[in-house]
mmCIF file of C-alpha atoms and ligand atoms in Angstrom:
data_model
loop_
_atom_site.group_PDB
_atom_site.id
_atom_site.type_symbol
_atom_site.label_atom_id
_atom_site.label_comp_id
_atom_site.label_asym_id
_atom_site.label_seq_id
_atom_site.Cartn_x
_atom_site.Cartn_y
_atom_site.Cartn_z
ATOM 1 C CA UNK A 1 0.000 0.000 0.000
ATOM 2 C CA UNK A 2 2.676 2.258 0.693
ATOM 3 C CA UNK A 3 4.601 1.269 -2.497
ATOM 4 C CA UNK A 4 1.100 2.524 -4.178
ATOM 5 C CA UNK A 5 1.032 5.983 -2.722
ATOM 6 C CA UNK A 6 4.501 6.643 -3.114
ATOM 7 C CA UNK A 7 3.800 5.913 -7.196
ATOM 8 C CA UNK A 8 0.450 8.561 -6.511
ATOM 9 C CA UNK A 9 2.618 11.678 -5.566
ATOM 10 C CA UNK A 10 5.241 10.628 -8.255
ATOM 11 C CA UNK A 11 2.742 10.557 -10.731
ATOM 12 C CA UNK A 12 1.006 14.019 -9.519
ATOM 13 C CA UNK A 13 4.724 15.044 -10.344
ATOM 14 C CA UNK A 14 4.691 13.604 -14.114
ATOM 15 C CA UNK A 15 1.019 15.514 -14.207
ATOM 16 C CA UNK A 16 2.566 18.826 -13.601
ATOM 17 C CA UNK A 17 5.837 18.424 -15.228
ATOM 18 C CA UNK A 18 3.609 17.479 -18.301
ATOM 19 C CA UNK A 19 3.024 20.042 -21.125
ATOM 20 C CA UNK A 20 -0.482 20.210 -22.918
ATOM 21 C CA UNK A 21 -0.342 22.471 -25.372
ATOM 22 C CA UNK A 22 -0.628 20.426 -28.947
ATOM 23 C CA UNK A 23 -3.532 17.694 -29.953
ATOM 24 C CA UNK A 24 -0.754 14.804 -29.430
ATOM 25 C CA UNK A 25 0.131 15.395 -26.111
ATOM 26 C CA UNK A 26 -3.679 16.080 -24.712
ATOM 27 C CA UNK A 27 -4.469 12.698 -26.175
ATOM 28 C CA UNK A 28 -1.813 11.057 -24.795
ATOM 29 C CA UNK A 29 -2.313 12.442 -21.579
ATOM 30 C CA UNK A 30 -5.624 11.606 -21.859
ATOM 31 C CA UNK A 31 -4.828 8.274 -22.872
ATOM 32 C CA UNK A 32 -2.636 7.377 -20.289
ATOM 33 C CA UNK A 33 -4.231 8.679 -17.110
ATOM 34 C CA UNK A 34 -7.828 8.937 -17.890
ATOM 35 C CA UNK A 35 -8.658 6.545 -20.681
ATOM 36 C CA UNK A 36 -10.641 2.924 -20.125
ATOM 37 C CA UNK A 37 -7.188 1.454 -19.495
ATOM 38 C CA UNK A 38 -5.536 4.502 -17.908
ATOM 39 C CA UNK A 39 -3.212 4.963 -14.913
ATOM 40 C CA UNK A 40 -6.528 5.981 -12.862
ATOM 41 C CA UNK A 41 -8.676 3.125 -13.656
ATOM 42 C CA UNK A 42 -5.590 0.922 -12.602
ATOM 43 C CA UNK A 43 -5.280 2.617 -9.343
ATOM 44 C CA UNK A 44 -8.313 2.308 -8.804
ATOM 45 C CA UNK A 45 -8.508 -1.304 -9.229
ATOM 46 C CA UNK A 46 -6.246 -1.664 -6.514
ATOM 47 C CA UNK A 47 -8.744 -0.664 -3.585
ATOM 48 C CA UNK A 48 -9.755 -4.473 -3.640
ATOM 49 C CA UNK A 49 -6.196 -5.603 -2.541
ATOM 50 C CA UNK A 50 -6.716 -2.654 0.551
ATOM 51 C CA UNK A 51 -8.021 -3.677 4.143
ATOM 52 C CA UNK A 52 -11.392 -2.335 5.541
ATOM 53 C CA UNK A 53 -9.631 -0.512 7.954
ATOM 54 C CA UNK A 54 -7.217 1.179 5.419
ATOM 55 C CA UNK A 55 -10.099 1.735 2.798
ATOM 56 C CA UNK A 56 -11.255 5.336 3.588
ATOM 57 C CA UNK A 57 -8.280 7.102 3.585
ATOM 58 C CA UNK A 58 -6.398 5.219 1.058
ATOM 59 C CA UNK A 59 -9.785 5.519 -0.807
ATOM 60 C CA UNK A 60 -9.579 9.570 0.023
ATOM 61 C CA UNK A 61 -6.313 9.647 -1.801
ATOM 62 C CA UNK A 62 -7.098 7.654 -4.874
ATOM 63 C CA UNK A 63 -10.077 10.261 -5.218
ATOM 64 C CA UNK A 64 -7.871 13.294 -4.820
ATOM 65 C CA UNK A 65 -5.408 11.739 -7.207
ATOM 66 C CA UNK A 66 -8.014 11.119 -10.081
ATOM 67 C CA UNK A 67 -9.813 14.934 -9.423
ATOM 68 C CA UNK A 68 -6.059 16.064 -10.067
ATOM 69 C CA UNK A 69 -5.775 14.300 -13.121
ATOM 70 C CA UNK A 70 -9.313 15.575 -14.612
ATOM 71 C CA UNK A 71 -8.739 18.891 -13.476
ATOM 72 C CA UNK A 72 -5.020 19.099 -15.713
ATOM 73 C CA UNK A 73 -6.863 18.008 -18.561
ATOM 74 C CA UNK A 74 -10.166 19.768 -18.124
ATOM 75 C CA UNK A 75 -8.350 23.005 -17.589
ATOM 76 C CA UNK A 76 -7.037 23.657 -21.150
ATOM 77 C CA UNK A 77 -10.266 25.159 -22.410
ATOM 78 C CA UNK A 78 -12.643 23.173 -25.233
ATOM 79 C CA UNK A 79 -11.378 26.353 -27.269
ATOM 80 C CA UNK A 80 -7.631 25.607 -26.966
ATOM 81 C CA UNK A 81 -8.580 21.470 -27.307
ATOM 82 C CA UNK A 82 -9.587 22.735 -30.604
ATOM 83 C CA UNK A 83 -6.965 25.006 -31.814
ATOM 84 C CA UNK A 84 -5.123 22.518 -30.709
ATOM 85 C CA UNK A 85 -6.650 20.112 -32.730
ATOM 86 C CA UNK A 86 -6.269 22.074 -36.027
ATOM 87 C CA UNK A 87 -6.001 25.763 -36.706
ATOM 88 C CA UNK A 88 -9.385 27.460 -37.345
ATOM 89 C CA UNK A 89 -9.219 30.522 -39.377
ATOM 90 C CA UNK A 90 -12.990 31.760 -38.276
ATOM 91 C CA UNK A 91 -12.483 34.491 -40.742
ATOM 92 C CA UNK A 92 -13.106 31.933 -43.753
ATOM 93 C CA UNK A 93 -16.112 31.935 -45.501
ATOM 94 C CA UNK A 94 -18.221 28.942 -44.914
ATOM 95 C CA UNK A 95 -18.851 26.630 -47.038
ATOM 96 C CA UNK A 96 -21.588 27.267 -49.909
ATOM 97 C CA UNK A 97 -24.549 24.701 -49.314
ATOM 98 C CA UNK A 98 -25.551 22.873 -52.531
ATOM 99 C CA UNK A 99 -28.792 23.765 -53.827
ATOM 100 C CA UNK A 100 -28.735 20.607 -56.081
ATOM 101 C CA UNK A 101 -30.600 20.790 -59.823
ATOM 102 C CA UNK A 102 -33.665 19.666 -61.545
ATOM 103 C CA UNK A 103 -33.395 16.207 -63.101
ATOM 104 C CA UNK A 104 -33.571 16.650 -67.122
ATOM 105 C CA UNK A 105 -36.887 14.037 -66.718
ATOM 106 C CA UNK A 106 -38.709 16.425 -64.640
ATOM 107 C CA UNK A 107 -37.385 19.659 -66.162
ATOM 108 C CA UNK A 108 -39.088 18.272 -69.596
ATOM 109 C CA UNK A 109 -41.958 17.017 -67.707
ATOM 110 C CA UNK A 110 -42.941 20.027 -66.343
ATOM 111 C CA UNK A 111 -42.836 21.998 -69.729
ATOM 112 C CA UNK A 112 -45.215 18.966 -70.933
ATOM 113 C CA UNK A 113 -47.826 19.833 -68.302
ATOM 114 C CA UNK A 114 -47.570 23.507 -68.175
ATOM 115 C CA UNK A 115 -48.603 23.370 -71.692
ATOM 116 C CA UNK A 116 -51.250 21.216 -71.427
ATOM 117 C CA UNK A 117 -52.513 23.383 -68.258
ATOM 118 C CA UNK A 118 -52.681 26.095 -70.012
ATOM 119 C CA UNK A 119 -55.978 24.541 -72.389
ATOM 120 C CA UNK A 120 -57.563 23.747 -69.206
ATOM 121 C CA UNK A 121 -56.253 19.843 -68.455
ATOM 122 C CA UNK A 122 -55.720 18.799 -65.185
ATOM 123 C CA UNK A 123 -52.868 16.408 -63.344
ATOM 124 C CA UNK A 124 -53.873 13.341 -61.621
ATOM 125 C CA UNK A 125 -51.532 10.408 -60.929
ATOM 126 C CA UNK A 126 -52.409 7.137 -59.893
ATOM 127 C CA UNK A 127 -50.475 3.870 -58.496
ATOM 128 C CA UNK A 128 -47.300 2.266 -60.045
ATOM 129 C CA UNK A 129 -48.359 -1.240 -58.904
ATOM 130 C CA UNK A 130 -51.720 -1.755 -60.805
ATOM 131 C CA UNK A 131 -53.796 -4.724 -61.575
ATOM 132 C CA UNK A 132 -54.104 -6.877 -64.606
ATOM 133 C CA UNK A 133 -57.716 -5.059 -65.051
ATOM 134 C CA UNK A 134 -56.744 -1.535 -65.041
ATOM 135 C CA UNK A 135 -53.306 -2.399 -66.807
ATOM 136 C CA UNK A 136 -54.905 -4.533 -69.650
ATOM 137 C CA UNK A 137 -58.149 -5.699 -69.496
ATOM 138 C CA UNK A 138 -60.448 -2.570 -69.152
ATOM 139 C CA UNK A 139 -57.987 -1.676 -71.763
ATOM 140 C CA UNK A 140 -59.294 -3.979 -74.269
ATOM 141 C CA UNK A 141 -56.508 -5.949 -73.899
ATOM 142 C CA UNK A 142 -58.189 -9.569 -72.605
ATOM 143 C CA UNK A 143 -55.621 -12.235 -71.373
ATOM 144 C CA UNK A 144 -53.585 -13.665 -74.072
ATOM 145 C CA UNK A 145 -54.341 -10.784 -76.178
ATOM 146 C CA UNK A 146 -51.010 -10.564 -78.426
ATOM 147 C CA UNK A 147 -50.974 -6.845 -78.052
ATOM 148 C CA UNK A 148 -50.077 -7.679 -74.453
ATOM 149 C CA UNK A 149 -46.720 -9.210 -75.616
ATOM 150 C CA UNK A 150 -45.371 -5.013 -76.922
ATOM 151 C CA UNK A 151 -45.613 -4.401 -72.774
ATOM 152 C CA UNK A 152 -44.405 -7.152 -71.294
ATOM 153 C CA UNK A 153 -43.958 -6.043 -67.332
ATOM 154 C CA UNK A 154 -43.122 -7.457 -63.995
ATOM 155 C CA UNK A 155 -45.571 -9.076 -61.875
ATOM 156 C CA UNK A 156 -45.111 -9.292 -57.973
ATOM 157 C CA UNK A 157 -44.448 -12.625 -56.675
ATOM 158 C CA UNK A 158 -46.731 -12.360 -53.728
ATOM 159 C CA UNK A 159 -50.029 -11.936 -55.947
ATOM 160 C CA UNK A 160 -50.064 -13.103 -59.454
ATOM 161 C CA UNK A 161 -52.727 -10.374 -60.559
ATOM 162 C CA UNK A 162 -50.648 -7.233 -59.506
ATOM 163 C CA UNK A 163 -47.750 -6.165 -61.522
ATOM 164 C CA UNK A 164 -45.987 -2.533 -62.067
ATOM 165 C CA UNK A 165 -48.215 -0.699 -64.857
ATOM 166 C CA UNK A 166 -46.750 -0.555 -68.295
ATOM 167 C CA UNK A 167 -48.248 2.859 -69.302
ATOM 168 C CA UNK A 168 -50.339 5.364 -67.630
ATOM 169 C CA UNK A 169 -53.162 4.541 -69.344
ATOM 170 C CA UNK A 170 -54.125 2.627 -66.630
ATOM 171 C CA UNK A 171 -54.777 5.791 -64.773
ATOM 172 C CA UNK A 172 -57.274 7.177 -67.659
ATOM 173 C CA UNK A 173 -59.357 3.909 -66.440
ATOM 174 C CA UNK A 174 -59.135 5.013 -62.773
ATOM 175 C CA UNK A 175 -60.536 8.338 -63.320
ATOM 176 C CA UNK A 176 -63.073 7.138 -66.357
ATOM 177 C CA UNK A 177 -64.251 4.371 -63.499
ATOM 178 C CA UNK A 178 -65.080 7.775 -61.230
ATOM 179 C CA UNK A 179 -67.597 8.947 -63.561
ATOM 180 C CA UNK A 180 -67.103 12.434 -63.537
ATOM 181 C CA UNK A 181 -68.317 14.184 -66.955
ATOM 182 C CA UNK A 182 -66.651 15.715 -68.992
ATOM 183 C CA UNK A 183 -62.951 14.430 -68.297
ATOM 184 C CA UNK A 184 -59.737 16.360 -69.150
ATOM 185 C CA UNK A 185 -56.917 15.028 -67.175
ATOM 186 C CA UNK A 186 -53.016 14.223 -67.845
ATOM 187 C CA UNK A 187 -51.569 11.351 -66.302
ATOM 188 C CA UNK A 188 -47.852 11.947 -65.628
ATOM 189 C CA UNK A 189 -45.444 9.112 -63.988
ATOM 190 C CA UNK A 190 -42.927 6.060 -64.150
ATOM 191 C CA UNK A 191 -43.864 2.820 -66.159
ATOM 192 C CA UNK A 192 -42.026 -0.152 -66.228
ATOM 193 C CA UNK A 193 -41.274 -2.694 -68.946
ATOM 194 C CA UNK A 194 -39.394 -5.951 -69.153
ATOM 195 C CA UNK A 195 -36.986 -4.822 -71.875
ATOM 196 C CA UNK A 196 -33.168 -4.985 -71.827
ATOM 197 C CA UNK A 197 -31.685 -1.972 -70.755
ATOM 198 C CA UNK A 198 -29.280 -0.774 -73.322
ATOM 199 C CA UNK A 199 -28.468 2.807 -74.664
ATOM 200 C CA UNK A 200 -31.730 3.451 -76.317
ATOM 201 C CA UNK A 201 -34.137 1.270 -73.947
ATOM 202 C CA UNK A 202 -34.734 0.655 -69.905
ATOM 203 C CA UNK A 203 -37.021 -1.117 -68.004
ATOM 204 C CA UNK A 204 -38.467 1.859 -66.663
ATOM 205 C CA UNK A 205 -39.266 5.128 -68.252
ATOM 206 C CA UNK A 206 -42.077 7.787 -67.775
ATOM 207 C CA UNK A 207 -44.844 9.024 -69.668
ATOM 208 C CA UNK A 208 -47.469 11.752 -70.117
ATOM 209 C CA UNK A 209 -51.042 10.238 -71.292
ATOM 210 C CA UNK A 210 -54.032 12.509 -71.570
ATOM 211 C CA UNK A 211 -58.010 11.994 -71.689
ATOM 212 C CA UNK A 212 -60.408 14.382 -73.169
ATOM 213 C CA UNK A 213 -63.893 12.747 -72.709
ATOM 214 C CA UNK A 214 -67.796 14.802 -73.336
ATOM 215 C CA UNK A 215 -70.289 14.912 -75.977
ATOM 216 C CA UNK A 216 -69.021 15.473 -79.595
ATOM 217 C CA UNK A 217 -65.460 14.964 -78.937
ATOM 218 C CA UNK A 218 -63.890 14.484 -82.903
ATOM 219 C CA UNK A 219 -60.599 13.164 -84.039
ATOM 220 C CA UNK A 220 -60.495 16.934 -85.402
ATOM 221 C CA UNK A 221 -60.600 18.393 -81.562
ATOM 222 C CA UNK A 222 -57.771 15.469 -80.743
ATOM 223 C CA UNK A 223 -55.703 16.792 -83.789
ATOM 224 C CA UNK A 224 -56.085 20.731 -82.968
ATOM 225 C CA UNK A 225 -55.031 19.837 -79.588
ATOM 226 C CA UNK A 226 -51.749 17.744 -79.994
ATOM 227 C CA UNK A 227 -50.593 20.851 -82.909
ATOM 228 C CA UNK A 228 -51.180 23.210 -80.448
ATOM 229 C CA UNK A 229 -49.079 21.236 -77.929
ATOM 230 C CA UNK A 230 -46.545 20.348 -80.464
ATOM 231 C CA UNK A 231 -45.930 24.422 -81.225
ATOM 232 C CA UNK A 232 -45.640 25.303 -77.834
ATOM 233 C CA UNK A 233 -42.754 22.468 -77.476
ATOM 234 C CA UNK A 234 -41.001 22.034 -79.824
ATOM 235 C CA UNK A 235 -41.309 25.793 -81.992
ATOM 236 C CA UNK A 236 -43.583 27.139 -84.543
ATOM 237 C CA UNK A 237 -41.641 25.642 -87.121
ATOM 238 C CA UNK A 238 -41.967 22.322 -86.458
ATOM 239 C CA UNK A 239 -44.231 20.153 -88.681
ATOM 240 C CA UNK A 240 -46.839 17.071 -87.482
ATOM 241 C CA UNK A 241 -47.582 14.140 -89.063
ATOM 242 C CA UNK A 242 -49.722 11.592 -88.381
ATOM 243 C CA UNK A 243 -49.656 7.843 -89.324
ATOM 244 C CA UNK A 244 -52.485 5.191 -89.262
ATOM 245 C CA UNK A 245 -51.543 2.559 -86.429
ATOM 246 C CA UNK A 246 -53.222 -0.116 -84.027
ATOM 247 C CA UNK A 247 -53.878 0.203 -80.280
ATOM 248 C CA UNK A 248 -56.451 -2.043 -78.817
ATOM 249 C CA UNK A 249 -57.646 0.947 -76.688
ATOM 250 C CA UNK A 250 -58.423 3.347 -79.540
ATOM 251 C CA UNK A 251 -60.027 3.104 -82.790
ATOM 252 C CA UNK A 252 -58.966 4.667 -85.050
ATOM 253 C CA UNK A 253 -55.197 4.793 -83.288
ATOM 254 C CA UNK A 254 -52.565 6.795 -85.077
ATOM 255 C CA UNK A 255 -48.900 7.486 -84.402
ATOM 256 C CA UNK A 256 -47.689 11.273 -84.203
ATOM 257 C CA UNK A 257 -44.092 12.670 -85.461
ATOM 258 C CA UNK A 258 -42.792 15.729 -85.672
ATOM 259 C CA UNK A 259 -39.912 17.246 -87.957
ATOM 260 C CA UNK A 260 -36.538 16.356 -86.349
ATOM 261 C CA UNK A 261 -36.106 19.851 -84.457
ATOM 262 C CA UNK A 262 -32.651 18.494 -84.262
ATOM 263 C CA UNK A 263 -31.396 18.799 -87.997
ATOM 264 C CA UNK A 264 -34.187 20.987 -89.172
ATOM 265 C CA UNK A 265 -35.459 17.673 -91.522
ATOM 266 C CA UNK A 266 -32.014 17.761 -93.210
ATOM 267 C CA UNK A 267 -31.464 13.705 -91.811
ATOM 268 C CA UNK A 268 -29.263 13.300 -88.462
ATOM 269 C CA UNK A 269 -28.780 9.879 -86.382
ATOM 270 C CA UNK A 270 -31.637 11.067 -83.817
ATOM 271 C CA UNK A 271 -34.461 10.450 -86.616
ATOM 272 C CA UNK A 272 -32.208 7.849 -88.101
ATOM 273 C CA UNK A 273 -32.216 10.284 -91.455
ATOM 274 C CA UNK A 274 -36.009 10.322 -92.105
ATOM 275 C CA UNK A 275 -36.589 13.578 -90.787
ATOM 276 C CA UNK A 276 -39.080 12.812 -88.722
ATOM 277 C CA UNK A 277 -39.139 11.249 -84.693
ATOM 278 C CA UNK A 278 -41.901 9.506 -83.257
ATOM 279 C CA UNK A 279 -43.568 10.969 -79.962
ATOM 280 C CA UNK A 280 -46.634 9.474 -79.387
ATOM 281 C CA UNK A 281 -49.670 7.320 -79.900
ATOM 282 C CA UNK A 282 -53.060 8.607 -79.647
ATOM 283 C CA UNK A 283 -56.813 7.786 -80.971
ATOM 284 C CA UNK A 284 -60.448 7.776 -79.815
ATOM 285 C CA UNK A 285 -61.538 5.780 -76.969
ATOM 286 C CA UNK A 286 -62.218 2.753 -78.295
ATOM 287 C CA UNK A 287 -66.484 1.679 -77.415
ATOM 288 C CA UNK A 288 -65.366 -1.068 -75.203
ATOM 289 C CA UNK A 289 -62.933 0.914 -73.179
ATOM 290 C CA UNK A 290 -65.968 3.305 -72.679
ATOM 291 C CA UNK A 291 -68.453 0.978 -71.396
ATOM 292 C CA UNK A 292 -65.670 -1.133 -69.421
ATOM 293 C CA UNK A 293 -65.184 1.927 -67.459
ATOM 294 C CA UNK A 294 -68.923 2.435 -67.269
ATOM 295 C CA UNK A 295 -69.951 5.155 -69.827
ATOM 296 C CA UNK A 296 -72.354 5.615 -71.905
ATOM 297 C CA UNK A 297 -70.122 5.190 -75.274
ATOM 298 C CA UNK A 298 -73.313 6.040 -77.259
ATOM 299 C CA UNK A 299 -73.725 9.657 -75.831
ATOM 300 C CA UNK A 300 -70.156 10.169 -75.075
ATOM 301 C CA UNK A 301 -66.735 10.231 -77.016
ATOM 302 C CA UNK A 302 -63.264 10.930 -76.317
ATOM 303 C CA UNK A 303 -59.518 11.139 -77.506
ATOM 304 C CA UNK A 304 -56.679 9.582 -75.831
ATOM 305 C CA UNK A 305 -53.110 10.152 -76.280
ATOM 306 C CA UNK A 306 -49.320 8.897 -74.422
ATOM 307 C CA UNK A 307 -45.920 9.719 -75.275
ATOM 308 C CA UNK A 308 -42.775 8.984 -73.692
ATOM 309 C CA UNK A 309 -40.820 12.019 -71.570
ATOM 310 C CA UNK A 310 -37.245 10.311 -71.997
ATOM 311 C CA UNK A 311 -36.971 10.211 -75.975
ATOM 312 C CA UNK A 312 -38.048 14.068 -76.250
ATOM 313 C CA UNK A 313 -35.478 14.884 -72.947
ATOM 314 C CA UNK A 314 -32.780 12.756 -74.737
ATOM 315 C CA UNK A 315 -33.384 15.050 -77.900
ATOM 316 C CA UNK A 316 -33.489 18.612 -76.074
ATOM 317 C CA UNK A 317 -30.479 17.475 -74.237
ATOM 318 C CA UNK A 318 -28.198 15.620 -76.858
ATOM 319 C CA UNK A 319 -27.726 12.832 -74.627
ATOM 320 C CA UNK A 320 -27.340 9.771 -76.300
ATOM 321 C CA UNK A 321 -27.353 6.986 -73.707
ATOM 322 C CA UNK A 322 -31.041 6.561 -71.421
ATOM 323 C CA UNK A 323 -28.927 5.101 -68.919
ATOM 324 C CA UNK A 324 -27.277 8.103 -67.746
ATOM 325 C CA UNK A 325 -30.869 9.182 -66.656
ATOM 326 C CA UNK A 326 -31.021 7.009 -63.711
ATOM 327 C CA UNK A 327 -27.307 6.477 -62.637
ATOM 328 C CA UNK A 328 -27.460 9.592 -60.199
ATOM 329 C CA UNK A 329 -23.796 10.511 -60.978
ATOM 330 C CA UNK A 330 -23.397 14.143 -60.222
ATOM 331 C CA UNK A 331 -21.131 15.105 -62.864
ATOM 332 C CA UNK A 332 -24.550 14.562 -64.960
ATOM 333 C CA UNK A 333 -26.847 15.996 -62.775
ATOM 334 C CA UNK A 334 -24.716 19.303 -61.912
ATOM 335 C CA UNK A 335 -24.875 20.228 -65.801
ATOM 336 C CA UNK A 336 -28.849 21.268 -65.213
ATOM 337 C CA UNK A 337 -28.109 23.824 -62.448
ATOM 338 C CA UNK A 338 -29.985 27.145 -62.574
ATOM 339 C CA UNK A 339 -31.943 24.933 -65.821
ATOM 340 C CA UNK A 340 -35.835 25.868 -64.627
HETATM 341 N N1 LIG B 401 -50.392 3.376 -73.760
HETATM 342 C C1 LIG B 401 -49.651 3.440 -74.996
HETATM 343 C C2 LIG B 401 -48.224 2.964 -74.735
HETATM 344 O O1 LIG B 401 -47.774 3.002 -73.637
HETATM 345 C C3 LIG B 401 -49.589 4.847 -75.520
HETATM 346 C C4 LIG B 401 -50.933 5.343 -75.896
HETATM 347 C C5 LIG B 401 -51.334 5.244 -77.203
HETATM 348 C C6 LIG B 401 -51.794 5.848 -74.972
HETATM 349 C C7 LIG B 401 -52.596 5.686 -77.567
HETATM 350 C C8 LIG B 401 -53.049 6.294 -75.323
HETATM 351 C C9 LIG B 401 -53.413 6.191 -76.647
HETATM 352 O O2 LIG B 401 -53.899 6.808 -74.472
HETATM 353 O O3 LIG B 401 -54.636 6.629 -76.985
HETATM 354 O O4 LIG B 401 -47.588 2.535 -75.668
#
């Protein structure tokens, strides 16, 4: 016991004699006196060894010895721990917080539906995990229909009749089903596909599809409306054609291009040197559609339309592989800063 306080006052020694004044020696200190396996905690240890009788006062001593030791270290102010740490020049400006950017996706989808606001149609979105009905069936587009094979999707193990929609279409059903006349909704959001993901396709992309249902809807009102949409997006200059094509959800369906904005028509690799690019299906309801979703398809009549929001983003953009679209790598994303 004696042996142990005699190492006590040479130790309160070392604690004076010891300099603080840089990170390394405060840690060592701290390391070596205070720390989990430090000189204290040892000491301390020791009172087991000590007889009941001896116990207060050697106790008293151990307790004195450990204040000492805290009250070295606690005395060089958090402020000088710091600077001792590293040198803080507080006159430094901070630094900037990032403000991040729009993604390309959205930037393009949001000119798509201002435009379309503007004539009076409003946004609704619906679920991206849909059933077979509202996918396909309501659709026109009966099991084993081989217009199902174009949108082949994923279906979720746990309930063979869900899967993730394959076009927003499924959303014109889910607002046709509501019954509210006249309609004139877009239907912006994700679909997914089983494709293989390569430069020019991925197994998930997003669309805009719009509904314009009431009395005496023509293919003429469904025309005026995607040339006014088509000027406000892509420039007065651009031209519209449309092509005769098959969806089992309109009748008649066509396919609409416009003249590649990209090469002025003169023949580029974005519209593969026809001077024209593809951006969307459209049609009138089909009848069955109509009275699947519960209206009356001889009083009312309606045109339908989707098109794709990466293919026209890819275009405005010049980017040339849809992958880069969803690898979140900041180099890509910082280029759209300030874009609104
Ligand atoms: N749903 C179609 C697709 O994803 C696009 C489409 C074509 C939607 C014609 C429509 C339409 O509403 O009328 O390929």
């Amino acid at each position: 016991m004696q042996e142990i306080l005699e190492k006590v006052d040479q130790l309160k020694k070392e604690i004076q004699d010891t300099s603080l004044s840089t990170s390394e020696e405060l840690e060592k200190y701290r390391i070596r006196f205070l720390g989990t396996k430090g000189l204290v905690k040892e000491l301390m240890s020791e009172m087991k060894n000590v007889s009941n009788e001896m116990k207060k006062d050697f106790g008293a001593k151990l307790n004195e010895f450990k204040i000492f030791a805290e009250t070295k270290y606690e005395g060089v102010s958090s402020t000088d721990k710091e600077s001792a740490n590293e040198a803080i020049d507080y006159s430094l400006p901070g630094f900037p917080s990032e403000t991040g950017s729009r993604h390309p996706i959205q930037l393009v989808m949001n000119k798509m539906i201002s435009i379309f606001e503007k004539i009076g149609f409003t946004v609704t979105e619906g679920p991206e995990i849909e059933d077979d009905w509202h996918n396909f069936n309501a659709l026109n587009l009966p099991e084993n229909h081989p217009a199902r094979d174009m949108q082949d999707t994923f279906y979720i193990s746990k309930n063979p009749d869900w899967l993730l929609r394959t076009h927003t279409s499924s959303v014109q059903v889910r607002v046709m089903k509501e019954g509210k006349l006249p309609l004139r909704q877009i239907f912006p959001g994700r679909v997914y596909r089983n494709e293989t993901v390569s430069a020019r396709a991925h197994c998930f992309f997003h669309q805009i599809e719009g509904l314009y249902i009431d009395e005496k809807v023509s293919f003429a009102d469904l025309k005026q409306t995607l040339y006014y949409f088509v000027k406000e997006m892509f420039g007065a200059d651009v031209k519209v054609r449309f092509r005769p094509s098959y969806f089992p959800f309109t009748e008649p369906s066509a396919e609409m291009d416009v003249s590649c904005f990209i090469c002025a028509s003169k023949g580029c690799t974005v519209c593969k040197h026809t001077g024209w690019v593809e951006i969307l299906g459209c049609g009138m309801v089909h009848p069955n559609v109509l009275t699947n979703c519960g209206i009356d398809a001889e009083k009312y009549s309606g045109f339908a339309w989707g098109m794709g929001v990466e293919r026209t983003a890819m275009m405005q953009y010049g980017i040339t592989d849809i992958r880069v679209l969803s690898e979140n790598d900041t180099r890509f994303l910082d280029q759209f800063k300030n874009v609104v």
